[in-house]
Coordinates of C-alpha atoms in Angstrom, one line a residue:
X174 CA 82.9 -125.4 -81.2
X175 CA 81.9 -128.0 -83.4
X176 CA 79.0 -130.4 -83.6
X177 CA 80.4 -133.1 -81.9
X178 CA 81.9 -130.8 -78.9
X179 CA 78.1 -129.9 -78.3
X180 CA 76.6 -133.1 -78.2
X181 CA 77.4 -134.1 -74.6
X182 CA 75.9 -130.8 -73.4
X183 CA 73.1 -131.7 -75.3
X184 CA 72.6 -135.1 -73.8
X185 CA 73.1 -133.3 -70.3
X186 CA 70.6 -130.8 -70.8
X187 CA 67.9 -133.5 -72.2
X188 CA 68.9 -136.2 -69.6
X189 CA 68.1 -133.0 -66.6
X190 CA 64.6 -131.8 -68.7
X191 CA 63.8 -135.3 -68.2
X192 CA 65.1 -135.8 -65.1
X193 CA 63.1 -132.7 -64.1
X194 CA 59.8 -133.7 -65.5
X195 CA 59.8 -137.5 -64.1
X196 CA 60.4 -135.9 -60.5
X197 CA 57.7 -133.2 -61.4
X198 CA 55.7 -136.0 -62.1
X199 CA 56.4 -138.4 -59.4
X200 CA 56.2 -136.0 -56.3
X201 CA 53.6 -133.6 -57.6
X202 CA 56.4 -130.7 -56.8
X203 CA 58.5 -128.4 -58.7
X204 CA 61.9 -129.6 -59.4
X205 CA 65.0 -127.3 -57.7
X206 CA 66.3 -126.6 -61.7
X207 CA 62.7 -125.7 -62.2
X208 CA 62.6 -123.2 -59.6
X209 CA 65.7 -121.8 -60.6
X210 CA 65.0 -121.7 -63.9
X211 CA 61.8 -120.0 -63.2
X212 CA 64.0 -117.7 -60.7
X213 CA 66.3 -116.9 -63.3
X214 CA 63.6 -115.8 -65.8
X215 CA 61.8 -113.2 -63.3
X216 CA 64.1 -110.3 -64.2
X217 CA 63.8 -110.7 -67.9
X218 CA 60.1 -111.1 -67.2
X219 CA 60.3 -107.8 -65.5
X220 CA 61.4 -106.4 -67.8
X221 CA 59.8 -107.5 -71.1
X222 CA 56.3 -106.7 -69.2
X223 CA 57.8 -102.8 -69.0
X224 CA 58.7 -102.8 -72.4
X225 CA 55.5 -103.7 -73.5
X226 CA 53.9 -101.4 -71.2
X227 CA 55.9 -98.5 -72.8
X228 CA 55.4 -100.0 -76.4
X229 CA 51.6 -99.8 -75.6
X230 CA 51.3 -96.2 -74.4
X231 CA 54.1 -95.2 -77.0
X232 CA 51.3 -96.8 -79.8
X233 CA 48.6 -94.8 -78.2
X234 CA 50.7 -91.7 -78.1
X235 CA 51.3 -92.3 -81.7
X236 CA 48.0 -93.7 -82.9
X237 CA 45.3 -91.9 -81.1
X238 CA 47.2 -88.9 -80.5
X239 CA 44.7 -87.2 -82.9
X240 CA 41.9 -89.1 -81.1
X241 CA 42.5 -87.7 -78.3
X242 CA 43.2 -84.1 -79.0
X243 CA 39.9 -83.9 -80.8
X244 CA 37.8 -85.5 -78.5
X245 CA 39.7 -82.8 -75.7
X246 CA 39.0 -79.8 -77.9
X247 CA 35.0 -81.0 -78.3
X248 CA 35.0 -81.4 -74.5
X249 CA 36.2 -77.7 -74.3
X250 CA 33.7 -76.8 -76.6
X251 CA 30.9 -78.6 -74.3
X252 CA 31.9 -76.8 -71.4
X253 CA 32.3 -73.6 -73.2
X254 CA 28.8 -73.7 -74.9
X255 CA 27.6 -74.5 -71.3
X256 CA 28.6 -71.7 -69.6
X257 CA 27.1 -69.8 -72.2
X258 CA 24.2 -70.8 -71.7
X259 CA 24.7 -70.4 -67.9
X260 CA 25.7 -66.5 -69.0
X261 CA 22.3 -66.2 -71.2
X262 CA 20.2 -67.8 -68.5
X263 CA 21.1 -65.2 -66.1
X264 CA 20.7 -62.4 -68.4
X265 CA 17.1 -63.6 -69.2
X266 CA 16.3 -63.4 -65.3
X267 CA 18.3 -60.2 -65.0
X268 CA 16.0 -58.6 -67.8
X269 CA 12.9 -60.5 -66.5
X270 CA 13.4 -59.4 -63.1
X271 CA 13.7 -55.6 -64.6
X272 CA 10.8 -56.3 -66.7
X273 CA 8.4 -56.7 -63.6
X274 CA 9.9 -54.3 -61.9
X275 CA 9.1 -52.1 -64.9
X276 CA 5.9 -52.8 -65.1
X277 CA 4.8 -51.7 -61.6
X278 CA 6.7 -48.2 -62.5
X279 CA 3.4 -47.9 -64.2
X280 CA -0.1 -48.9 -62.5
X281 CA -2.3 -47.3 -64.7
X282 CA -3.9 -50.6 -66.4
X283 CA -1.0 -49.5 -69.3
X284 CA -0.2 -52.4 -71.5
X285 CA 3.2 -51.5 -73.1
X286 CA 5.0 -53.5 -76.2
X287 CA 9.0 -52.8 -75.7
X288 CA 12.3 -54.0 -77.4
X289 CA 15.5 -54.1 -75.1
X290 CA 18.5 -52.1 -76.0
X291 CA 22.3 -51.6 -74.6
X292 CA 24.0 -48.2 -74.2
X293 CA 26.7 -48.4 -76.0
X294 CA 27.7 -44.5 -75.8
X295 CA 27.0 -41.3 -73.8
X296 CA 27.7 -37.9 -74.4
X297 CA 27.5 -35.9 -71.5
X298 CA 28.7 -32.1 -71.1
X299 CA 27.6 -28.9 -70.1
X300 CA 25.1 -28.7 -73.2
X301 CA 23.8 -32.1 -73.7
X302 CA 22.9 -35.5 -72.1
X303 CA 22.3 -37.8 -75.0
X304 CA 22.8 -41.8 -75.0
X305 CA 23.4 -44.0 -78.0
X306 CA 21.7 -47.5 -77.6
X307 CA 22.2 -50.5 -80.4
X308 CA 19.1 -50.7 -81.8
X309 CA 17.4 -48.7 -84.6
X310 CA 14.6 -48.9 -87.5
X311 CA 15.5 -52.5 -88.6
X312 CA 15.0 -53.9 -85.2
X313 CA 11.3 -52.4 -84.8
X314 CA 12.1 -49.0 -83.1
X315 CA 10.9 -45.2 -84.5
X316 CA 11.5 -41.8 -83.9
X317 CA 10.2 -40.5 -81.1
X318 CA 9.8 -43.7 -79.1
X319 CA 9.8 -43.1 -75.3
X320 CA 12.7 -45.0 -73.0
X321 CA 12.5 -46.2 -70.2
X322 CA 14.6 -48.6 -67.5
X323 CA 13.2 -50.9 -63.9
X324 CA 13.5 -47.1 -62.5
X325 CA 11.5 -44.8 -64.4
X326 CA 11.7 -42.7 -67.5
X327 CA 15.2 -42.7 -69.1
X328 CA 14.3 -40.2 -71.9
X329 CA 13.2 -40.5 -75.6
X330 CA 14.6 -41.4 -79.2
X331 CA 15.3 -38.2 -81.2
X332 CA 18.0 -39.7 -83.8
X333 CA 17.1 -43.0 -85.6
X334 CA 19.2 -45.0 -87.6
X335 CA 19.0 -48.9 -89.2
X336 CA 20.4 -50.7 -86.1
X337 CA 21.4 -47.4 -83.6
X338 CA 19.6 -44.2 -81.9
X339 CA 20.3 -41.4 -79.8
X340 CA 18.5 -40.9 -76.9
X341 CA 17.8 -37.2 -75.7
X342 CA 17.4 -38.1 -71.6
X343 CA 15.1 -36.2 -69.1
X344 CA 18.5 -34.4 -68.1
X345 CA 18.7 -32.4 -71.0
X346 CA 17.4 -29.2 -71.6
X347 CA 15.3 -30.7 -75.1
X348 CA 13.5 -32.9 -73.3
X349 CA 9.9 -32.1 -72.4
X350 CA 7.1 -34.2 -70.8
X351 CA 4.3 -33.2 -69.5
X352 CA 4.3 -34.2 -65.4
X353 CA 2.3 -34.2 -62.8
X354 CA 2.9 -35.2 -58.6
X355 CA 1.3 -37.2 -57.0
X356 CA -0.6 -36.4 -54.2
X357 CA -1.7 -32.7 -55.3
X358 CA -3.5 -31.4 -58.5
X359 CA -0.2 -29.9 -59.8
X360 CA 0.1 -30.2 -63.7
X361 CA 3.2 -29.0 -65.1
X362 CA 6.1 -29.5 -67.7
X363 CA 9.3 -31.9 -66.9
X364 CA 12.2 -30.6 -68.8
X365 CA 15.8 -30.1 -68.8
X366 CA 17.9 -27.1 -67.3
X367 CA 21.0 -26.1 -67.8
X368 CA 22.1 -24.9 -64.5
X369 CA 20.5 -28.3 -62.8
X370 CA 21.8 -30.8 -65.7
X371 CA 25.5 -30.5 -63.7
X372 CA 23.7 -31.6 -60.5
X373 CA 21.9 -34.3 -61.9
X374 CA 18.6 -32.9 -61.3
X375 CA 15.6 -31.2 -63.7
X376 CA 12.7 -29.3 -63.4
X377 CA 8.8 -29.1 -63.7
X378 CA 8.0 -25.9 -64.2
X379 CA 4.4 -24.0 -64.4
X380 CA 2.9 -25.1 -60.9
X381 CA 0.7 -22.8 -59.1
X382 CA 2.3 -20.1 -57.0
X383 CA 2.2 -21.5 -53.3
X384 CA 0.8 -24.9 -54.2
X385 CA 1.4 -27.4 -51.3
X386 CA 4.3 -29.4 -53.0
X387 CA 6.4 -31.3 -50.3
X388 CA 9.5 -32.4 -50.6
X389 CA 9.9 -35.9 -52.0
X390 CA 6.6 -35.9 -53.8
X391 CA 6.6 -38.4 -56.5
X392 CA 6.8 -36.9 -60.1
X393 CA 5.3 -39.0 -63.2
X394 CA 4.1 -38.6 -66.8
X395 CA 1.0 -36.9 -67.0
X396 CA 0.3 -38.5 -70.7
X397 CA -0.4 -35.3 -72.2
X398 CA 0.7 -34.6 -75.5
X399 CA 0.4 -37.8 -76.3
X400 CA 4.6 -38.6 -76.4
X401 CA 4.8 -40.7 -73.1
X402 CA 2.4 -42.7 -71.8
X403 CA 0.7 -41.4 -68.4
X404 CA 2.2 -43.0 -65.0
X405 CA 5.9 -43.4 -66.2
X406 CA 8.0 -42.3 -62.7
X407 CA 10.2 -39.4 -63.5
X408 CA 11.6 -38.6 -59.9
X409 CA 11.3 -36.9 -56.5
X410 CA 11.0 -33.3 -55.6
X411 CA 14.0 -32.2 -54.1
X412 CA 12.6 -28.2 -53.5
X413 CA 10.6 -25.4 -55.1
X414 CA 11.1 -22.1 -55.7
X415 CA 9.3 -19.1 -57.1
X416 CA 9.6 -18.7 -60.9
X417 CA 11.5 -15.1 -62.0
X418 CA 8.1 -14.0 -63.0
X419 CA 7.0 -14.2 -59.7
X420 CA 3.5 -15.6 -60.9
X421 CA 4.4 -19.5 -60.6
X422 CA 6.7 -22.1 -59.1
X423 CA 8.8 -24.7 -59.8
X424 CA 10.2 -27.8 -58.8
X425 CA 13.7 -29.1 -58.9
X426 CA 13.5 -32.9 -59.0
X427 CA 15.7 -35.7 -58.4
X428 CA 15.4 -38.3 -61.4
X429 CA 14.6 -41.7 -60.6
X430 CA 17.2 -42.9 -63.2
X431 CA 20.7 -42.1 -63.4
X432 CA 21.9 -41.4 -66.8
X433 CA 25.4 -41.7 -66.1
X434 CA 24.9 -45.6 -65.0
X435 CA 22.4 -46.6 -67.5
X436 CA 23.1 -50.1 -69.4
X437 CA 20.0 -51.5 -70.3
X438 CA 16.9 -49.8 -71.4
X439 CA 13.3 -50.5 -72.9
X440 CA 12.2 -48.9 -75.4
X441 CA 8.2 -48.5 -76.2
X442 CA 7.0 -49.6 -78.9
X443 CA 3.6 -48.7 -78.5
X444 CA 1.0 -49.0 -76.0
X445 CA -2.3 -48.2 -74.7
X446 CA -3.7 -46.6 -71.2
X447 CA -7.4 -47.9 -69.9
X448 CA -7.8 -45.9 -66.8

């Protein structure tokens, strides 16, 4: 179409604009072709304002993508770090609360140093009750160092290396510590046995033929010999019976500790007794 075709439709179209805007102007009200021409418009309004939308979220996908990852991955690491300390919080009470209930294993006015220690192995059998904890010479420990857990005596170091040790335990038939129970003037020797390691029991042997030793007496460290310090609880006695020579007795006792379920243990460092 040329030029001159379009120039009536362009004096139309200016003559109704100007049409529109004197009536606009002379009522105070929107012209009908206004309304329809705002009527008309609404669906491509529509639908310009949800391209944009999707242009705007598709830049953000695009732009801050990164943004957003590594601000999700730091908030991971927050709540990680968190619940670690959650985890570390409740294994300080955990060992606290074992810590007192330690020290009143022991009443003696003893003042013990300790370093804590996990079991990390166990060798159990027939001839032996050893555990392995992870701790050794570089972390403050030395041979011979007595163990304990919040139940009583657990056993002793007898192996020592940089950052691991074995501990002999008062199941087995090398340990020795010198005991005595509570309530009578019986002295004697806590040590190992063969026959009684199966049942999870030792013995004290060397108490006085006939001495009044009840059943469920309390068994502790005497502190002789220097090894463990006095007042550590060892166990209960579960009988007594006449030694094969006929001149003493002995007791089988039930250790407070059981070696089979240890996890934790203390190991002294040094200490001192003020009766």
């Amino acid at each position: 179409m040329t030029g001159r075709k379009w120039f009536p439709v362009a004096v139309l179209v200016v003559v109704l604009c100007l049409m529109t805007a004197f009536y606009t102007g002379m009522t105070k009200k929107e012209s009908p072709t206004s309304r329809a021409a705002k009527g008309a418009l609404v669906p491509a309004q529509r639908a310009v304002t949800h391209l944009a939308v999707k242009v705007a979220n598709l830049y953000n996908r695009v732009f801050f993508f990164d943004d957003l990852l590594a601000e999700n991955e730091s908030l991971k690491k927050q709540v990680s770090d968190l619940k670690q300390e959650l985890n570390d919080a409740k294994d300080a009470l955990d060992e606290n609360k074992e810590l007192r209930e330690m020290l009143g294993v022991a009443q003696r006015g003893s003042e013990f140093k300790y370093e804590t220690a996990e079991v990390v192995a166990r060798q159990m059998d027939e001839w032996s009750s050893v555990l392995t904890i992870d701790s050794g010479e570089k972390d403050g420990l030395e041979l011979y160092d007595c163990v304990i857990n919040s139940d009583g005596l657990v056993g002793y170091i007898t192996q020592i290396s940089d950052h691991s040790a074995e501990i002999t335990t008062v199941l087995d038939p090398n340990m020795q510590a010198g005991a005595m129970i509570l309530g009578t003037d019986e002295i004697g020797v806590a040590h190992g046995d063969y026959k009684q390691m199966s049942k999870g029991r030792l013995i004290v042997s060397y108490l006085n033929h006939g001495a009044a030793v009840g059943k469920g007496s309390t068994v502790e460290t005497s502190g002789s010999g220097g090894l463990f310090p006095k007042g550590l609880q060892i166990g209960t006695v579960h009988s007594v019976k006449t030694a094969s020579d006929g001149m003493s007795d002995y007791a089988v006792v039930e250790p407070y500790v059981n070696v089979k379920n240890v996890t934790r243990v203390f190991v002294i460092t040094d200490y001192s007794i003020s009766d």
